[in-house]
Short mmCIF file of C-alpha atoms and ligand atoms in Angstrom, two decimals:
data_model
loop_
_atom_site.label_atom_id
_atom_site.label_comp_id
_atom_site.label_asym_id
_atom_site.label_seq_id
_atom_site.Cartn_x
_atom_site.Cartn_y
_atom_site.Cartn_z
CA MET A 110 42.51 85.68 106.36
CA HIS A 111 45.56 84.21 105.17
CA ALA A 112 44.75 80.91 106.54
CA SER A 113 46.83 79.73 103.97
CA HIS A 114 50.63 80.53 105.19
CA ASP A 115 49.42 79.84 108.83
CA HIS A 116 49.57 76.43 107.69
CA GLY A 117 53.55 76.55 106.53
CA PRO A 118 54.71 76.53 102.87
CA THR A 119 52.93 74.41 99.96
CA PRO A 120 55.19 73.81 97.71
CA ARG A 121 54.60 72.11 94.08
CA ARG A 122 56.95 70.86 91.76
CA PHE A 123 55.12 71.72 87.98
CA LEU A 124 56.31 69.62 85.65
CA PRO A 125 56.74 69.61 81.87
CA ALA A 126 53.26 70.04 80.10
CA GLY A 127 50.86 72.07 77.16
CA PRO A 128 49.99 73.28 74.81
CA LEU A 129 48.55 75.37 75.84
CA ARG A 130 45.20 75.77 73.86
CA GLY A 131 41.33 77.10 74.31
CA ARG A 132 40.34 80.16 75.61
CA ILE A 133 40.93 81.38 79.50
CA ARG A 134 39.76 84.30 81.59
CA VAL A 135 42.00 86.26 84.31
CA PRO A 136 40.48 87.53 87.59
CA GLY A 137 40.07 91.54 88.15
CA ASP A 138 43.03 93.85 87.93
CA LYS A 139 44.13 94.18 90.93
CA SER A 140 45.54 97.86 90.87
CA ILE A 141 41.93 98.97 89.76
CA SER A 142 40.07 96.45 92.85
CA HIS A 143 41.39 98.16 95.53
CA ARG A 144 41.23 102.13 94.22
CA SER A 145 36.81 99.99 93.78
CA ILE A 146 36.67 99.67 97.21
CA MET A 147 38.86 102.49 98.20
CA LEU A 148 36.13 104.84 96.58
CA GLY A 149 33.57 102.93 97.01
CA ALA A 150 34.22 103.30 100.59
CA LEU A 151 34.37 107.17 100.36
CA ALA A 152 31.22 107.69 98.47
CA VAL A 153 27.87 108.08 100.04
CA GLY A 154 25.46 105.48 98.89
CA GLU A 155 25.75 101.70 96.65
CA THR A 156 28.53 101.38 94.54
CA LYS A 157 28.42 98.35 92.41
CA VAL A 158 31.52 96.35 91.45
CA THR A 159 31.22 93.01 89.03
CA GLY A 160 34.66 91.14 88.67
CA LEU A 161 36.09 93.05 91.46
CA LEU A 162 39.86 90.16 92.26
CA GLU A 163 39.02 88.28 95.38
CA GLY A 164 42.76 87.28 96.19
CA GLU A 165 44.37 88.45 99.77
CA ASP A 166 45.48 91.91 98.87
CA VAL A 167 42.17 93.24 97.65
CA LEU A 168 40.26 91.09 100.31
CA ALA A 169 42.81 92.85 103.06
CA THR A 170 41.57 96.64 101.83
CA ALA A 171 38.15 95.25 101.81
CA ALA A 172 38.66 94.54 105.60
CA ALA A 173 40.56 97.84 106.09
CA MET A 174 38.03 100.08 104.62
CA ARG A 175 35.29 97.46 107.05
CA ALA A 176 37.32 98.44 109.78
CA MET A 177 37.24 102.07 109.03
CA GLY A 178 32.93 102.87 109.11
CA ALA A 179 32.35 101.45 105.30
CA THR A 180 29.89 98.25 104.34
CA VAL A 181 31.84 95.92 101.93
CA GLU A 182 29.44 93.01 100.58
CA ARG A 183 30.07 90.07 98.32
CA GLN A 184 26.57 89.57 96.56
CA GLY A 185 25.25 85.92 95.80
CA ASP A 186 25.86 87.25 91.89
CA GLY A 187 29.38 87.73 92.80
CA SER A 188 29.78 91.07 92.27
CA TRP A 189 30.54 93.49 95.19
CA SER A 190 28.29 96.05 97.14
CA ILE A 191 29.58 98.79 99.14
CA HIS A 192 28.36 101.58 101.21
CA GLY A 193 30.74 104.62 101.76
CA THR A 194 30.68 106.70 104.91
CA GLY A 195 31.66 110.16 103.04
CA VAL A 196 35.16 112.19 102.23
CA GLY A 197 36.28 113.04 106.20
CA SER A 198 34.26 110.23 107.75
CA LEU A 199 36.19 107.39 108.13
CA LEU A 200 36.23 106.46 111.54
CA GLN A 201 39.09 105.25 113.77
CA PRO A 202 39.26 101.67 113.67
CA VAL A 203 39.05 99.94 116.25
CA THR A 204 42.26 97.46 115.91
CA ALA A 205 45.11 97.27 113.29
CA LEU A 206 44.28 96.94 110.33
CA GLU A 207 46.19 94.14 108.95
CA MET A 208 47.95 94.57 104.91
CA GLY A 209 49.15 90.83 104.62
CA ASN A 210 51.59 90.58 102.04
CA SER A 211 49.75 93.97 99.76
CA GLY A 212 52.41 96.70 99.29
CA THR A 213 49.18 98.72 97.93
CA SER A 214 46.60 98.41 100.37
CA THR A 215 49.13 99.36 103.37
CA ARG A 216 50.67 103.14 100.67
CA LEU A 217 47.20 103.96 99.79
CA LEU A 218 45.65 103.37 103.06
CA MET A 219 48.02 105.07 104.60
CA GLY A 220 46.88 108.29 102.58
CA LEU A 221 43.34 108.05 103.24
CA VAL A 222 44.29 108.38 107.12
CA ALA A 223 46.83 110.78 106.60
CA SER A 224 43.74 113.39 106.81
CA HIS A 225 40.66 112.39 108.31
CA PRO A 226 41.32 112.93 112.19
CA ILE A 227 41.72 109.76 113.18
CA THR A 228 44.80 106.96 114.62
CA ALA A 229 45.50 103.70 112.80
CA THR A 230 48.05 101.13 113.65
CA PHE A 231 49.42 98.58 110.29
CA THR A 232 50.70 95.39 110.40
CA GLY A 233 52.11 93.28 107.48
CA ASP A 234 53.59 89.44 107.02
CA ALA A 235 57.50 88.72 107.10
CA SER A 236 57.77 90.42 103.37
CA LEU A 237 55.92 93.42 103.42
CA SER A 238 57.65 94.18 106.98
CA HIS A 239 60.82 94.38 105.78
CA ARG A 240 59.35 97.24 102.92
CA PRO A 241 60.20 101.02 102.38
CA MET A 242 57.12 103.10 103.77
CA GLY A 243 59.98 105.78 103.97
CA ARG A 244 58.45 107.26 100.59
CA VAL A 245 55.38 107.93 101.69
CA ILE A 246 55.56 108.93 105.31
CA GLU A 247 57.95 111.55 103.17
CA PRO A 248 54.71 113.12 101.56
CA LEU A 249 52.15 112.43 104.40
CA SER A 250 54.20 113.58 107.06
CA GLN A 251 54.40 117.07 104.67
CA MET A 252 50.12 117.44 104.83
CA GLY A 253 50.62 117.03 108.95
CA ALA A 254 50.50 113.25 109.59
CA ASP A 255 52.53 112.03 112.62
CA ILE A 256 53.62 108.79 111.74
CA THR A 257 56.14 106.57 113.96
CA ALA A 258 57.58 103.33 112.09
CA SER A 259 59.31 100.86 112.78
CA PRO A 260 63.69 100.83 111.83
CA GLY A 261 64.53 101.89 108.51
CA GLY A 262 60.84 102.98 107.96
CA THR A 263 58.91 99.74 108.56
CA LEU A 264 55.69 98.31 109.17
CA PRO A 265 54.61 98.05 111.89
CA LEU A 266 53.64 101.88 111.93
CA MET A 267 51.37 103.99 113.75
CA LEU A 268 49.68 107.25 111.84
CA ARG A 269 47.84 109.52 113.41
CA GLY A 270 46.15 111.29 110.29
CA LEU A 271 45.42 115.65 110.49
CA SER A 272 42.78 116.81 109.60
CA PRO A 273 42.15 119.74 107.90
CA ALA A 274 45.64 118.24 106.81
CA VAL A 275 47.75 120.22 104.18
CA PRO A 276 47.59 120.48 100.88
CA ILE A 277 51.11 119.75 99.08
CA THR A 278 52.72 120.06 95.59
CA TYR A 279 55.45 116.66 95.82
CA ARG A 280 57.60 115.52 92.89
CA LEU A 281 58.46 111.87 93.01
CA PRO A 282 61.31 110.82 93.59
CA VAL A 283 60.94 107.26 92.93
CA ALA A 284 58.72 106.09 89.94
CA SER A 285 55.44 104.82 92.11
CA ALA A 286 52.15 104.51 91.52
CA GLN A 287 51.80 103.88 94.90
CA VAL A 288 53.35 106.76 96.24
CA LYS A 289 51.27 109.27 93.74
CA SER A 290 47.53 107.70 94.47
CA ALA A 291 48.58 108.46 98.94
CA VAL A 292 49.35 111.70 98.00
CA LEU A 293 45.82 112.30 96.06
CA LEU A 294 43.87 109.73 98.43
CA ALA A 295 44.90 112.00 100.92
CA GLY A 296 44.03 115.21 98.86
CA LEU A 297 40.46 113.86 99.30
CA ASN A 298 39.64 115.51 102.33
CA THR A 299 42.35 118.40 102.36
CA ALA A 300 40.99 121.90 101.13
CA GLY A 301 42.93 123.70 98.22
CA ILE A 302 44.52 121.46 95.58
CA THR A 303 46.64 119.22 95.97
CA THR A 304 49.37 118.56 93.00
CA VAL A 305 51.76 115.54 92.34
CA VAL A 306 54.76 116.23 89.92
CA GLU A 307 55.51 112.39 87.85
CA PRO A 308 59.04 113.07 86.22
CA VAL A 309 58.19 109.36 84.96
CA PRO A 310 54.73 108.37 83.91
CA THR A 311 53.37 105.27 85.90
CA ARG A 312 49.84 103.21 86.44
CA ASP A 313 47.05 105.73 85.77
CA HIS A 314 44.04 104.47 88.09
CA SER A 315 43.44 106.45 90.05
CA GLU A 316 43.32 109.47 88.61
CA ARG A 317 41.17 107.56 85.84
CA MET A 318 38.90 106.42 88.66
CA LEU A 319 38.57 109.61 91.07
CA ARG A 320 37.38 111.60 88.14
CA GLY A 321 35.00 108.46 87.16
CA PHE A 322 33.74 109.42 90.52
CA GLY A 323 32.94 112.79 90.90
CA ALA A 324 36.69 114.25 91.89
CA ASP A 325 37.74 117.33 90.51
CA LEU A 326 41.25 116.25 88.83
CA TRP A 327 42.76 117.48 85.63
CA VAL A 328 46.07 116.52 84.24
CA GLU A 329 48.79 118.73 82.22
CA GLU A 330 51.55 117.21 80.34
CA GLU A 331 54.78 119.19 79.19
CA GLY A 332 57.92 117.02 78.32
CA GLY A 333 56.88 114.16 79.75
CA ILE A 334 56.44 115.23 82.86
CA ARG A 335 52.72 114.69 84.82
CA THR A 336 51.83 117.59 87.11
CA ILE A 337 48.27 116.20 88.62
CA ARG A 338 45.96 118.58 90.68
CA LEU A 339 43.28 116.60 93.19
CA ARG A 340 40.61 119.97 94.35
CA GLY A 341 40.12 118.30 97.93
CA GLU A 342 36.91 118.44 99.91
CA ALA A 343 35.37 116.10 97.50
CA GLU A 344 31.83 114.89 97.04
CA LEU A 345 31.75 111.16 95.90
CA ARG A 346 29.48 110.00 93.95
CA PRO A 347 28.60 106.01 94.07
CA GLN A 348 28.96 104.23 90.90
CA THR A 349 28.93 100.86 88.85
CA ILE A 350 32.36 99.49 87.87
CA ILE A 351 33.61 96.92 85.79
CA VAL A 352 37.17 95.97 87.00
CA PRO A 353 39.02 94.36 83.47
CA GLY A 354 40.74 91.64 83.77
CA ASP A 355 44.89 91.54 84.52
CA PRO A 356 47.24 92.10 82.34
CA SER A 357 49.96 91.50 85.43
CA SER A 358 48.15 88.16 85.66
CA ALA A 359 47.75 87.28 82.17
CA ALA A 360 51.34 88.06 81.33
CA PHE A 361 51.83 84.49 83.08
CA PHE A 362 49.79 82.66 79.91
CA ALA A 363 50.34 85.05 77.43
CA VAL A 364 54.82 83.87 78.17
CA ALA A 365 53.23 80.15 78.78
CA ALA A 366 51.27 80.03 75.41
CA LEU A 367 54.28 81.60 74.00
CA LEU A 368 57.29 79.23 75.08
CA VAL A 369 55.16 75.94 74.78
CA PRO A 370 55.49 74.73 71.61
CA GLY A 371 51.84 73.71 69.50
CA SER A 372 50.29 76.16 72.36
CA ASP A 373 47.49 78.57 70.39
CA LEU A 374 45.67 80.50 73.15
CA VAL A 375 43.39 82.98 73.86
CA ILE A 376 42.82 85.10 76.66
CA GLU A 377 40.08 87.18 77.20
CA ASN A 378 38.82 90.79 78.32
CA VAL A 379 42.61 91.96 79.14
CA GLY A 380 42.99 95.31 80.80
CA LEU A 381 45.74 97.35 78.22
CA ASN A 382 46.22 100.82 79.40
CA PRO A 383 49.82 101.98 77.87
CA THR A 384 50.25 102.44 81.69
CA ARG A 385 50.60 99.43 82.08
CA ALA A 386 50.83 96.98 78.76
CA ALA A 387 54.01 97.54 78.12
CA LEU A 388 55.40 93.84 78.77
CA PHE A 389 53.26 92.16 75.29
CA THR A 390 55.56 95.39 73.78
CA VAL A 391 58.43 93.88 74.98
CA LEU A 392 57.49 90.01 73.62
CA ARG A 393 56.34 91.16 70.23
CA GLN A 394 59.34 92.98 69.96
CA MET A 395 61.09 89.55 70.24
CA GLY A 396 59.42 87.82 68.08
CA GLY A 397 55.59 87.05 70.00
CA SER A 398 53.02 86.71 68.43
CA ILE A 399 50.25 88.66 70.19
CA VAL A 400 47.28 89.64 68.66
CA GLU A 401 44.67 91.82 70.36
CA LEU A 402 41.06 91.36 69.53
CA HIS A 403 37.89 93.03 69.95
CA PRO A 404 39.44 95.96 71.19
CA ARG A 405 36.74 97.56 73.36
CA GLU A 406 36.37 99.94 76.37
CA VAL A 407 35.12 98.18 79.65
CA GLY A 408 35.19 100.23 83.15
CA GLY A 409 36.61 103.44 81.26
CA GLU A 410 39.76 101.59 80.38
CA PRO A 411 41.03 100.13 77.22
CA VAL A 412 40.33 95.84 76.62
CA ALA A 413 41.17 93.12 74.19
CA ASP A 414 41.03 89.48 74.00
CA LEU A 415 44.80 87.95 73.28
CA HIS A 416 45.17 85.66 71.10
CA VAL A 417 48.96 84.79 71.95
CA ARG A 418 50.29 81.65 69.71
CA HIS A 419 53.80 79.38 70.43
CA SER A 420 56.81 81.55 68.67
CA PRO A 421 60.60 80.88 68.66
CA LEU A 422 61.72 84.38 71.20
CA THR A 423 64.66 86.27 69.77
CA GLY A 424 66.87 88.54 73.02
CA VAL A 425 65.97 91.79 72.86
CA ALA A 426 67.49 94.92 75.03
CA VAL A 427 64.43 96.40 77.22
CA ASP A 428 64.08 100.16 76.46
CA PRO A 429 64.07 101.51 80.44
CA ALA A 430 61.91 103.78 79.57
CA LEU A 431 59.08 100.96 79.38
CA ALA A 432 59.42 99.87 82.98
CA PRO A 433 57.16 101.63 85.02
CA ALA A 434 54.63 99.62 82.45
CA MET A 435 55.70 96.68 83.06
CA ILE A 436 57.03 97.09 86.33
CA ASP A 437 55.11 93.82 88.09
CA GLU A 438 55.85 91.92 84.37
CA PHE A 439 59.51 91.33 85.12
CA PRO A 440 60.14 88.01 86.28
CA ILE A 441 57.71 86.57 83.92
CA LEU A 442 59.88 88.15 81.45
CA PHE A 443 62.83 86.88 82.51
CA VAL A 444 61.69 83.41 81.87
CA ALA A 445 61.04 84.27 78.40
CA ALA A 446 64.29 85.66 78.05
CA ALA A 447 66.13 82.49 79.27
CA LEU A 448 64.33 80.20 76.47
CA ALA A 449 65.31 83.00 73.40
CA LYS A 450 67.37 82.63 70.77
CA GLY A 451 70.37 84.81 72.03
CA ARG A 452 71.58 87.67 75.37
CA THR A 453 68.51 90.00 77.16
CA VAL A 454 69.82 92.80 78.89
CA THR A 455 67.26 94.45 81.17
CA THR A 456 68.43 97.68 83.53
CA GLY A 457 66.90 100.55 85.47
CA LEU A 458 65.06 97.72 88.13
CA GLU A 459 66.35 98.95 91.10
CA GLU A 460 62.95 99.34 92.48
CA LEU A 461 62.64 95.82 91.73
CA ARG A 462 64.31 95.35 94.76
CA VAL A 463 62.07 96.71 96.80
CA LYS A 464 58.68 94.21 95.83
CA GLU A 465 57.71 91.57 98.01
CA SER A 466 61.04 89.95 97.55
CA ASP A 467 64.52 91.39 95.80
CA ARG A 468 62.89 90.56 92.48
CA LEU A 469 66.59 90.53 90.81
CA ALA A 470 68.22 88.43 93.42
CA THR A 471 65.36 86.19 93.88
CA MET A 472 64.91 85.55 89.80
CA ALA A 473 68.40 85.52 89.32
CA ALA A 474 68.96 82.32 92.06
CA ALA A 475 65.82 80.67 90.39
CA LEU A 476 66.48 80.55 87.06
CA THR A 477 70.04 79.53 87.77
CA ALA A 478 68.91 77.33 89.64
CA ALA A 479 66.91 75.34 87.14
CA GLY A 480 69.47 75.59 84.53
CA ALA A 481 69.67 79.35 83.13
CA ARG A 482 72.46 81.39 82.60
CA VAL A 483 71.72 84.92 84.61
CA THR A 484 74.22 87.23 85.53
CA GLU A 485 73.09 89.26 88.39
CA GLN A 486 73.55 93.73 87.91
CA GLU A 487 72.59 96.83 90.22
CA ASP A 488 69.99 96.97 88.65
CA GLY A 489 69.02 94.14 85.99
CA LEU A 490 69.80 91.11 84.58
CA THR A 491 71.42 89.77 82.01
CA ILE A 492 69.93 86.83 80.62
CA ASP A 493 71.28 84.15 77.90
CA GLY A 494 68.54 82.20 76.94
CA THR A 495 68.28 78.51 74.89
CA GLY A 496 66.86 79.29 72.03
CA GLY A 497 63.89 77.35 72.68
CA ASP A 498 65.31 74.62 74.25
CA PRO A 499 63.73 73.05 77.62
CA LEU A 500 65.88 73.95 80.67
CA SER A 501 66.73 71.20 82.38
CA GLY A 502 64.62 71.94 85.30
CA GLY A 503 66.29 71.25 89.12
CA ALA A 504 65.68 68.74 92.16
CA TYR A 505 65.96 70.72 94.81
CA PRO A 506 62.98 73.85 95.50
CA VAL A 507 63.71 76.99 94.22
CA ALA A 508 62.41 79.71 96.86
CA THR A 509 60.50 81.97 96.04
CA LYS A 510 60.70 84.24 99.34
CA LEU A 511 56.70 84.83 99.87
CA ASP A 512 56.89 86.90 96.75
CA HIS A 513 53.37 85.73 94.38
CA ARG A 514 55.21 87.01 91.26
CA ILE A 515 58.66 84.29 92.15
CA ALA A 516 56.19 81.83 92.21
CA MET A 517 54.27 81.71 89.23
CA SER A 518 57.30 82.72 87.09
CA MET A 519 58.93 79.41 88.16
CA ALA A 520 55.95 77.76 87.53
CA VAL A 521 55.57 78.29 84.43
CA ALA A 522 59.83 77.68 84.22
CA GLY A 523 58.19 74.40 84.55
CA LEU A 524 56.49 74.11 81.56
CA VAL A 525 59.35 73.80 79.92
CA SER A 526 61.84 72.84 81.48
CA GLN A 527 63.38 68.74 81.41
CA GLY A 528 62.45 67.49 85.20
CA GLY A 529 60.56 69.61 86.38
CA VAL A 530 60.99 72.45 88.81
CA GLU A 531 60.11 73.04 92.51
CA VAL A 532 58.59 76.03 93.92
CA ASP A 533 59.04 75.72 97.78
CA ASP A 534 55.70 77.93 98.45
CA THR A 535 52.98 78.34 95.86
CA ALA A 536 50.25 79.63 98.83
CA PRO A 537 51.70 83.93 98.09
CA ILE A 538 50.11 82.95 94.44
CA ALA A 539 46.85 83.65 96.52
CA THR A 540 47.54 87.09 96.88
CA SER A 541 46.79 88.22 93.39
CA PHE A 542 45.73 84.74 91.29
CA PRO A 543 43.28 82.50 93.60
CA THR A 544 42.75 80.66 90.06
CA PHE A 545 46.40 80.37 88.56
CA GLN A 546 46.51 76.39 89.35
CA HIS A 547 44.09 75.42 88.33
CA LEU A 548 43.88 78.12 84.97
CA LEU A 549 47.27 76.43 83.68
CA ASP A 550 46.29 72.85 84.62
CA SER A 551 42.72 73.27 82.84
CA ALA A 552 45.05 75.54 79.74
CA THR A 553 47.58 72.62 79.59
CA GLY A 554 45.01 69.70 79.40
CA ASN A 555 46.43 68.92 83.01
CA ARG A 556 42.43 68.61 84.66
O1 LIG B 894 49.43 101.17 92.06
C1 LIG B 894 49.64 99.94 92.09
O2 LIG B 894 48.34 99.52 92.50
C2 LIG B 894 51.07 99.32 92.44
C3 LIG B 894 52.06 99.86 91.68
C4 LIG B 894 53.34 99.33 92.03
O3 LIG B 894 54.07 99.65 92.93
P1 LIG B 894 54.81 101.33 92.86
O4 LIG B 894 54.16 102.18 92.90
O5 LIG B 894 56.03 100.78 93.70
O6 LIG B 894 55.68 101.01 91.42
C5 LIG B 894 53.08 97.89 91.48
O7 LIG B 894 54.19 97.03 91.93
C6 LIG B 894 51.85 97.00 92.15
O8 LIG B 894 51.99 96.21 91.94
C7 LIG B 894 50.61 97.81 92.40
C1 LIG B 895 53.94 94.63 93.60
C2 LIG B 895 53.33 94.12 93.64
O1 LIG B 895 52.33 94.54 94.86
P1 LIG B 895 52.02 95.26 96.18
O2 LIG B 895 53.18 96.74 96.22
O3 LIG B 895 50.55 95.56 95.76
O4 LIG B 895 52.31 94.13 97.31
C3 LIG B 895 53.05 93.02 92.52
O5 LIG B 895 51.48 92.86 92.90
O6 LIG B 895 53.79 92.60 92.02
#
């Protein structure tokens, strides 16, 4: 696995191109794909998943669940079939669980292992090995897991689970769906009620899917604070899951179509869970024409086709309260801001510094190199846009730091530049969106 990363970087210069026209479909949602494999792997019987994202991050989750006893197979028709072990019956993996570039795999699987009587070692690539795991080590240790991490609470780490584990009430100190999910997943094999208090709502795919698999989970909301309770020793029932298209992947095409003159694009089947869809709200505030066609429900999640047309954009001050619902979309929002008229101000984005790269520093450097006017603050970027004129582009490759979202964002910046933008390494794109370059080439007519 991760073969593309073992053969050195794969640079590419993204040249001015477009317009984007026609209809496209982006791959399945990454968050929902991870969770469908994990919960399927805990349900006795066959779970069927269609539309699964076949990106490296999700494949790392699939390999880990196999290593712990589940059967996870791709069928001839492209659907996935999972036969689970049952909650409480995960097996001790024989070798280290290789998490590659994936924070979601690591943190959620640490939760699962924490309440099983097994020991697992978690390893990751250079990017993941810098990311903070203390945020999950803390609550999982309270539940009884014994965790030995590398200095700074990083990978590689070894986790010895405890069964029976101790049910806890945990108030999230950071707005993180991964921490919330780690505690809830640990709660599945824990007698009693595990409670997570969420002062700021984050993506709720775990809650929706746990309920769908038959777990006893309920949510109270008071004054914007969500309290999620899960009754442990759950018996999960296998499900048929249809994974909607990933709004975080659609985001690159939505922004590209808004920015490239003459574009008129329909992105089909985009998941629009309100805990995920704030980028589209902000782009509309900036003047973007994004219309939701045929709103419907797919697999318990709201979905629509997005009709996006080229629009002149105006800078805005982005409400920091929206950040959790667009947390992975800031790199591409910064590209939109760089082409907008006037100033865009973002704040409250400290979390971006601990993603696959420090996304504030990496985007400030990359956009500046491409000719944009960017100022970096501790908790956000301020960007003075061109008013629609193309960026100059740059002669030298921009550093993407093993971060797929930086690579895709700067690819879109290349489309709206004079000289193109060279991305130093496109290989990480395969972690979340393996068909990105093919789709971009076909939507821009560069077949
Ligand atoms: O739960 C999830 O599936 C995710 C949660 C977010 O991370 P945090 O929980 O660290 O905010 C997000 O950035 C990540 O891409 C996926
Ligand atoms: C932050 C991301 O993913 P993860 O935390 O799973 O590595 C992302 O996909 O932008």
